[in-house]
Amino acid sequence: MLKYFVRQIIMRVKDIQDLKTFYFSIVNSSAMCLKNNNFTDNWDSNRFGVRDPGYNKNFAYELNEFTGSIKELFQVFRMLSDEYSKELFFSYLCYRMVGHTAVKISSDWEKRIAATTSFNQVAQNSKTESVLNMLDYNGNKLNHYDFIWESTRYLIDCINLTHILGMGQYYYDRNNIRIAPETGDYIIDGGAFLGDTACIFSNSVGEKGKVYAFDPLDGHCDVIRHNFNQLDIDNCVLFQYGLSNTTNIEDLAALPKIRIDQCAPGFSLANNPKISLPLVSLDHLLAKGDIERIDFIKLDIEGSELNALKGATEVIQKFKPKLAISLYHKPNDLHEIPLYISSNFSFYSLYIDHYTIHQEELVLYCMPNLEKD
């Protein structure tokens, strides 16, 4: 059924030109898959636990949510710049409606997994237990990696490196379109977490490039500094702030330090409204001279991506950087973020890619096209 389903997506995507066709194509495909499919190999036990709960969606609720934002979702669908992105967007919406037992999101997931096999062998063979006190989200010690991959050394304490190194997350490269950190680039790593992405970006940009890494949590920043030191990095700058459209760092001493012993990749202001975090906008740092220029912005900041973009208006207008923005933390991110970018920065061409078998790790990539400016 999966092959049939994917063929139908490809056929329909090419024919979808109006809102009504978009709506009924999504609804009919979702219903068809719910009726005919019952996948037992589409549950990520490493992420969500060993037990597969089976079908766990409320179709009526999801249909109502989809219908409520149908116009905006269709706008995003139409503005995506290639067939692959449109097919993925279509499939992703079907998955949101009927879930993992009915829909497999990616048409090339098996190819992606096969491509990571050699990387995982190298990484796993080098893995030892970290000496740091920080624990992962399951309460286990972090992993310590020390290996050579594609002629580059990686010496990093973190959870794993499969997504960014094995799958190329934040390195979009399809159909002669490449949106990625390159030699000499100046990069924003929004949501640096444990510093693994910053270290990999550091290798990509080289000695003439620079990485500005942002994370507001003390425990995370301790690990980031450790990783910068052990890899002997001198082209990365750590800002212990969260990115937003506001700035409150004038009196940092008045803000409490957030100490954690267990890493918190999902830590967000929305889930911790009583906590005051140090926040800064990229426009503020540019005005102060703390940032020289920006060529690439990566944002994975647990639902604060839109606010961070709103706080980077001057930066984006001035430098027109490549963008890699997480698109899954809030349900409305799927349309609010692309529409905001399209409305305010019309010089971008938009693409998406995806790095799991579930809803997480959907990334919006934006390539500046000066002819559109």
Coordinates of C-alpha atoms in Angstrom, one line a residue:
M1 CA 0.0 0.0 0.0
L2 CA 2.9 2.4 0.7
K3 CA 4.1 2.3 -2.9
Y4 CA 0.6 2.9 -4.2
F5 CA 0.2 5.8 -1.7
V6 CA 3.4 7.5 -2.7
R7 CA 2.6 7.2 -6.4
Q8 CA -0.7 8.8 -5.7
I9 CA 1.0 11.7 -3.9
I10 CA 3.4 12.3 -6.7
M11 CA 0.6 12.3 -9.3
R12 CA -1.7 14.6 -7.3
V13 CA 1.0 17.1 -6.3
K14 CA 1.6 17.8 -9.9
D15 CA -2.1 18.4 -10.5
I16 CA -3.0 20.5 -7.5
Q17 CA -3.6 24.0 -8.6
D18 CA -6.5 25.2 -6.4
L19 CA -7.6 25.1 -2.8
K20 CA -10.5 22.7 -3.3
T21 CA -8.3 20.1 -5.0
F22 CA -5.6 20.5 -2.3
Y23 CA -8.2 19.9 0.5
F24 CA -9.8 16.9 -1.0
S25 CA -6.5 15.3 -2.1
I26 CA -5.2 15.5 1.5
V27 CA -8.4 14.3 3.1
N28 CA -9.0 11.5 0.6
S29 CA -5.4 10.2 0.7
S30 CA -5.4 10.3 4.5
A31 CA -8.7 8.4 4.7
M32 CA -7.5 5.8 2.1
C33 CA -4.3 5.1 4.1
L34 CA -6.2 4.9 7.4
K35 CA -8.5 2.3 5.8
N36 CA -5.9 0.2 4.1
N37 CA -2.7 0.5 6.0
N38 CA -1.5 -0.9 9.3
F39 CA 2.2 -0.3 9.5
T40 CA 4.0 -2.1 12.3
D41 CA 7.5 -0.8 11.4
N42 CA 6.9 3.0 11.5
W43 CA 7.3 3.6 15.3
D44 CA 10.5 5.2 16.7
S45 CA 11.0 3.2 19.9
N46 CA 14.3 5.0 20.6
R47 CA 12.4 8.3 20.7
F48 CA 9.0 7.4 22.2
G49 CA 9.5 4.1 24.0
V50 CA 9.5 0.4 23.0
R51 CA 5.7 -0.1 23.0
D52 CA 4.0 0.9 19.8
P53 CA 0.5 2.1 20.9
G54 CA -1.0 1.4 17.5
Y55 CA -3.4 3.9 15.9
N56 CA -3.6 6.8 18.3
K57 CA -5.1 9.7 16.3
N58 CA -8.5 11.4 16.6
F59 CA -9.3 11.8 12.9
A60 CA -12.2 14.2 13.5
Y61 CA -10.0 16.5 15.6
E62 CA -7.2 16.4 13.2
L63 CA -9.5 17.0 10.2
N64 CA -11.0 20.1 12.1
E65 CA -7.4 21.4 12.8
F66 CA -6.5 20.9 9.1
T67 CA -9.7 22.6 7.9
G68 CA -9.1 25.6 10.2
S69 CA -5.8 26.4 8.6
I70 CA -6.4 25.1 5.1
K71 CA -5.9 28.4 3.3
E72 CA -2.6 29.1 5.0
L73 CA -1.3 25.6 4.4
F74 CA -2.3 25.8 0.7
Q75 CA -0.4 29.1 0.4
V76 CA 2.7 27.4 1.8
F77 CA 2.2 24.4 -0.5
R78 CA 2.1 26.7 -3.5
M79 CA 5.2 28.7 -2.5
L80 CA 7.5 25.7 -2.1
S81 CA 10.0 25.7 -4.8
D82 CA 10.3 22.1 -6.0
E83 CA 8.3 19.0 -6.4
Y84 CA 10.2 17.1 -3.7
S85 CA 9.2 19.7 -1.1
K86 CA 5.6 19.7 -2.2
E87 CA 5.4 15.9 -2.1
L88 CA 6.9 15.9 1.4
F89 CA 4.6 18.6 2.6
F90 CA 1.6 16.7 1.3
S91 CA 2.7 13.5 3.0
Y92 CA 3.5 15.2 6.2
L93 CA 0.0 16.7 6.4
C94 CA -1.5 13.2 5.8
Y95 CA 0.7 11.8 8.6
R96 CA -0.4 14.6 11.0
M97 CA -4.0 13.6 10.3
V98 CA -3.9 9.8 10.6
G99 CA -0.6 8.9 12.2
H100 CA 2.2 6.4 12.0
T101 CA 0.2 3.2 11.4
A102 CA -1.3 4.7 8.2
V103 CA 1.3 6.9 6.6
K104 CA 5.0 6.8 6.1
I105 CA 6.1 10.4 5.6
S106 CA 9.3 10.2 3.5
S107 CA 9.5 8.5 0.2
D108 CA 13.3 8.0 0.5
W109 CA 13.6 7.1 4.2
E110 CA 15.1 3.6 3.5
K111 CA 17.7 5.2 1.3
R112 CA 18.5 7.7 4.0
I113 CA 19.0 5.0 6.6
A114 CA 21.2 3.0 4.2
A115 CA 23.3 6.0 3.7
T116 CA 23.9 6.3 7.4
T117 CA 25.1 2.7 7.9
S118 CA 28.8 3.3 7.3
F119 CA 28.7 6.5 9.5
N120 CA 27.0 4.7 12.4
Q121 CA 29.6 2.0 12.3
V122 CA 32.4 4.5 12.5
A123 CA 30.7 6.5 15.2
Q124 CA 29.7 3.5 17.3
N125 CA 33.2 2.0 17.2
S126 CA 34.6 5.2 18.6
K127 CA 32.0 5.7 21.3
T128 CA 32.9 5.6 25.0
E129 CA 31.2 7.0 28.1
S130 CA 31.6 10.7 28.8
V131 CA 33.4 11.8 31.9
L132 CA 31.0 14.8 32.3
N133 CA 28.3 14.8 34.9
M134 CA 25.5 15.8 32.5
L135 CA 23.0 13.1 31.7
D136 CA 20.9 12.6 28.6
Y137 CA 17.1 12.8 28.7
N138 CA 16.9 9.1 29.6
G139 CA 19.1 9.6 32.6
N140 CA 22.2 7.9 31.0
K141 CA 25.7 9.4 30.7
L142 CA 26.5 11.3 27.5
N143 CA 28.5 9.6 24.8
H144 CA 32.1 10.6 24.1
Y145 CA 33.0 10.4 20.3
D146 CA 36.4 10.6 18.8
F147 CA 36.6 9.6 15.1
I148 CA 37.6 10.7 11.6
W149 CA 34.7 11.1 9.1
E150 CA 35.3 12.3 5.6
S151 CA 38.9 13.4 6.5
T152 CA 37.7 15.5 9.4
R153 CA 38.2 14.7 13.1
Y154 CA 35.2 14.9 15.5
L155 CA 35.9 14.9 19.2
I156 CA 32.5 15.6 20.9
D157 CA 30.5 14.7 24.0
C158 CA 26.8 14.5 23.2
I159 CA 23.9 12.1 22.7
N160 CA 24.5 11.2 19.0
L161 CA 25.6 12.6 15.7
T162 CA 23.5 10.6 13.3
H163 CA 21.1 13.3 12.2
I164 CA 23.6 16.0 11.4
L165 CA 26.6 14.0 10.2
G166 CA 24.9 10.8 9.0
M167 CA 21.8 12.3 7.4
G168 CA 23.0 15.8 6.7
Q169 CA 20.5 17.7 8.7
Y170 CA 20.9 21.5 8.1
Y171 CA 22.8 20.6 4.9
Y172 CA 20.2 20.6 2.2
D173 CA 21.5 19.2 -1.0
R174 CA 19.0 18.1 -3.6
N175 CA 18.5 18.6 -7.3
N176 CA 21.4 21.0 -7.7
I177 CA 20.2 23.2 -4.8
R178 CA 22.5 23.4 -1.8
I179 CA 21.6 25.3 1.3
A180 CA 24.3 24.6 3.9
P181 CA 27.2 26.0 5.9
E182 CA 30.2 26.6 3.5
T183 CA 33.8 27.5 3.9
G184 CA 34.2 31.1 5.2
D185 CA 30.5 31.4 6.3
Y186 CA 29.5 33.2 9.5
I187 CA 26.8 31.1 11.1
I188 CA 24.1 31.5 13.8
D189 CA 23.6 28.2 15.7
G190 CA 20.3 29.0 17.5
G191 CA 19.7 26.2 19.9
A192 CA 23.3 25.0 20.3
F193 CA 22.2 22.4 23.0
L194 CA 25.4 20.5 23.7
G195 CA 27.5 22.1 21.0
D196 CA 27.5 19.2 18.6
T197 CA 26.0 21.2 15.8
A198 CA 28.4 24.1 16.5
C199 CA 31.4 21.8 16.3
I200 CA 30.3 20.4 13.0
F201 CA 29.5 23.9 11.7
S202 CA 33.0 24.9 12.8
N203 CA 34.6 22.2 10.7
S204 CA 32.4 23.2 7.7
V205 CA 33.3 27.0 7.8
G206 CA 37.0 26.5 8.5
E207 CA 39.4 29.0 10.0
K208 CA 38.0 31.9 7.9
G209 CA 34.5 31.3 9.1
K210 CA 32.8 31.8 12.4
V211 CA 30.0 30.2 14.5
Y212 CA 27.9 32.1 16.9
A213 CA 26.3 29.6 19.3
F214 CA 23.3 30.4 21.5
D215 CA 21.9 28.5 24.4
P216 CA 20.5 30.0 27.7
L217 CA 21.0 27.0 30.0
D218 CA 24.1 26.8 32.3
G219 CA 24.4 23.0 32.1
H220 CA 24.2 23.0 28.3
C221 CA 26.8 25.8 28.1
D222 CA 29.2 23.9 30.3
V223 CA 29.1 21.0 27.9
I224 CA 29.5 23.4 24.9
R225 CA 32.6 24.9 26.4
H226 CA 34.0 21.5 27.1
N227 CA 33.4 20.5 23.5
F228 CA 35.0 23.7 22.1
N229 CA 38.0 23.1 24.3
Q230 CA 38.6 19.5 23.6
L231 CA 38.3 20.0 19.8
D232 CA 40.5 23.1 20.2
I233 CA 38.0 25.3 18.4
D234 CA 38.8 29.0 18.0
N235 CA 36.2 30.0 15.4
C236 CA 33.2 29.7 17.7
V237 CA 31.7 32.3 20.1
L238 CA 29.2 31.1 22.8
F239 CA 26.4 33.5 23.8
Q240 CA 24.6 32.2 26.9
Y241 CA 21.3 33.7 25.7
G242 CA 18.1 32.5 24.1
L243 CA 17.2 34.1 20.8
S244 CA 13.9 36.1 20.6
N245 CA 12.4 39.4 19.4
T246 CA 13.1 41.1 22.7
T247 CA 16.3 41.8 24.7
N248 CA 16.6 41.7 28.5
I249 CA 20.4 41.2 29.0
E250 CA 21.1 44.6 30.3
D251 CA 21.0 43.3 33.9
L252 CA 22.1 39.7 33.7
A253 CA 22.9 39.6 37.4
A254 CA 19.2 39.9 38.1
L255 CA 18.3 36.9 36.1
P256 CA 18.6 33.4 37.8
K257 CA 21.0 30.9 36.5
I258 CA 19.2 27.8 35.2
R259 CA 21.3 24.8 36.4
I260 CA 20.4 21.4 35.2
D261 CA 22.1 18.0 35.6
Q262 CA 20.1 16.3 32.8
C263 CA 20.1 17.8 29.3
A264 CA 16.9 19.3 28.2
P265 CA 16.6 19.4 24.4
G266 CA 12.9 20.3 24.6
F267 CA 13.3 23.2 27.1
S268 CA 11.1 26.1 26.1
L269 CA 9.7 29.3 27.5
A270 CA 6.2 28.1 26.6
N271 CA 6.6 25.1 29.0
N272 CA 8.4 27.2 31.7
P273 CA 6.5 30.5 31.8
K274 CA 7.6 31.4 35.3
I275 CA 11.3 31.2 34.5
S276 CA 13.1 34.3 33.4
L277 CA 15.7 33.5 30.7
P278 CA 18.3 35.9 29.3
L279 CA 17.0 36.7 25.8
V280 CA 18.5 38.7 23.0
S281 CA 17.6 39.6 19.4
L282 CA 20.1 39.2 16.6
D283 CA 19.3 42.8 15.5
H284 CA 20.4 44.0 19.0
L285 CA 23.8 42.1 18.7
L286 CA 24.3 43.5 15.2
A287 CA 23.7 47.0 16.4
K288 CA 26.1 46.5 19.3
G289 CA 28.8 45.2 17.0
D290 CA 28.9 41.8 18.7
I291 CA 28.1 40.1 15.3
E292 CA 30.0 41.1 12.2
R293 CA 27.9 39.5 9.5
I294 CA 25.7 36.4 8.9
D295 CA 25.7 34.0 6.0
F296 CA 23.6 31.1 7.5
I297 CA 21.0 31.0 10.3
K298 CA 20.0 27.7 11.9
L299 CA 17.1 27.9 14.4
D300 CA 16.0 24.9 16.5
I301 CA 14.7 26.6 19.6
E302 CA 11.6 24.8 20.7
G303 CA 8.9 27.0 19.4
S304 CA 10.6 30.4 19.6
E305 CA 11.8 30.3 16.0
L306 CA 9.2 32.8 14.8
N307 CA 10.1 35.3 17.5
A308 CA 13.8 34.9 16.7
L309 CA 13.1 35.6 13.1
K310 CA 11.1 38.7 14.1
G311 CA 14.1 39.8 16.1
A312 CA 16.4 39.4 13.1
T313 CA 14.7 41.7 10.6
E314 CA 17.7 44.0 10.1
V315 CA 20.2 41.1 10.0
I316 CA 18.2 39.2 7.3
Q317 CA 17.5 42.3 5.2
K318 CA 21.2 43.4 5.3
F319 CA 22.9 40.0 4.8
K320 CA 20.3 37.8 3.2
P321 CA 21.6 34.7 4.9
K322 CA 20.7 31.1 4.0
L323 CA 18.1 29.8 6.6
A324 CA 17.5 26.4 8.2
I325 CA 14.5 26.7 10.5
S326 CA 12.7 24.0 12.5
L327 CA 9.1 23.8 11.5
Y328 CA 7.5 21.3 13.9
H329 CA 7.6 22.6 17.5
K330 CA 4.1 24.2 17.3
P331 CA 1.3 23.0 15.0
N332 CA 0.9 26.4 13.4
D333 CA 4.7 26.7 12.7
L334 CA 4.0 24.7 9.6
H335 CA 2.3 27.7 8.0
E336 CA 3.1 30.7 10.2
I337 CA 6.9 30.6 9.7
P338 CA 7.0 30.1 5.9
L339 CA 4.3 32.8 5.4
Y340 CA 6.2 35.2 7.7
I341 CA 9.4 34.7 5.8
S342 CA 7.7 35.0 2.4
S343 CA 5.8 38.2 3.4
N344 CA 8.8 40.0 4.9
F345 CA 11.7 38.6 2.9
S346 CA 10.4 38.1 -0.6
F347 CA 13.9 37.3 -2.0
Y348 CA 13.9 33.7 -0.6
S349 CA 13.1 30.4 -2.4
L350 CA 11.6 27.9 0.1
Y351 CA 12.3 24.1 0.4
I352 CA 11.7 21.6 3.1
D353 CA 13.4 18.3 4.2
H354 CA 12.8 15.8 7.0
Y355 CA 15.0 13.6 9.1
T356 CA 12.8 11.2 11.1
I357 CA 9.9 8.8 10.6
H358 CA 7.7 10.9 12.8
Q359 CA 6.7 14.6 13.0
E360 CA 9.9 15.9 14.5
E361 CA 13.0 17.3 12.6
L362 CA 11.1 18.9 9.7
V363 CA 13.3 21.8 8.5
L364 CA 12.5 24.7 6.3
Y365 CA 15.4 25.8 4.1
C366 CA 15.5 29.3 2.5
M367 CA 17.8 30.2 -0.3
P368 CA 18.3 33.9 -1.1
N369 CA 17.5 34.6 -4.8
L370 CA 18.7 38.2 -5.5
E371 CA 16.7 38.2 -8.7
K372 CA 13.5 38.0 -6.6
D373 CA 14.5 41.0 -4.4

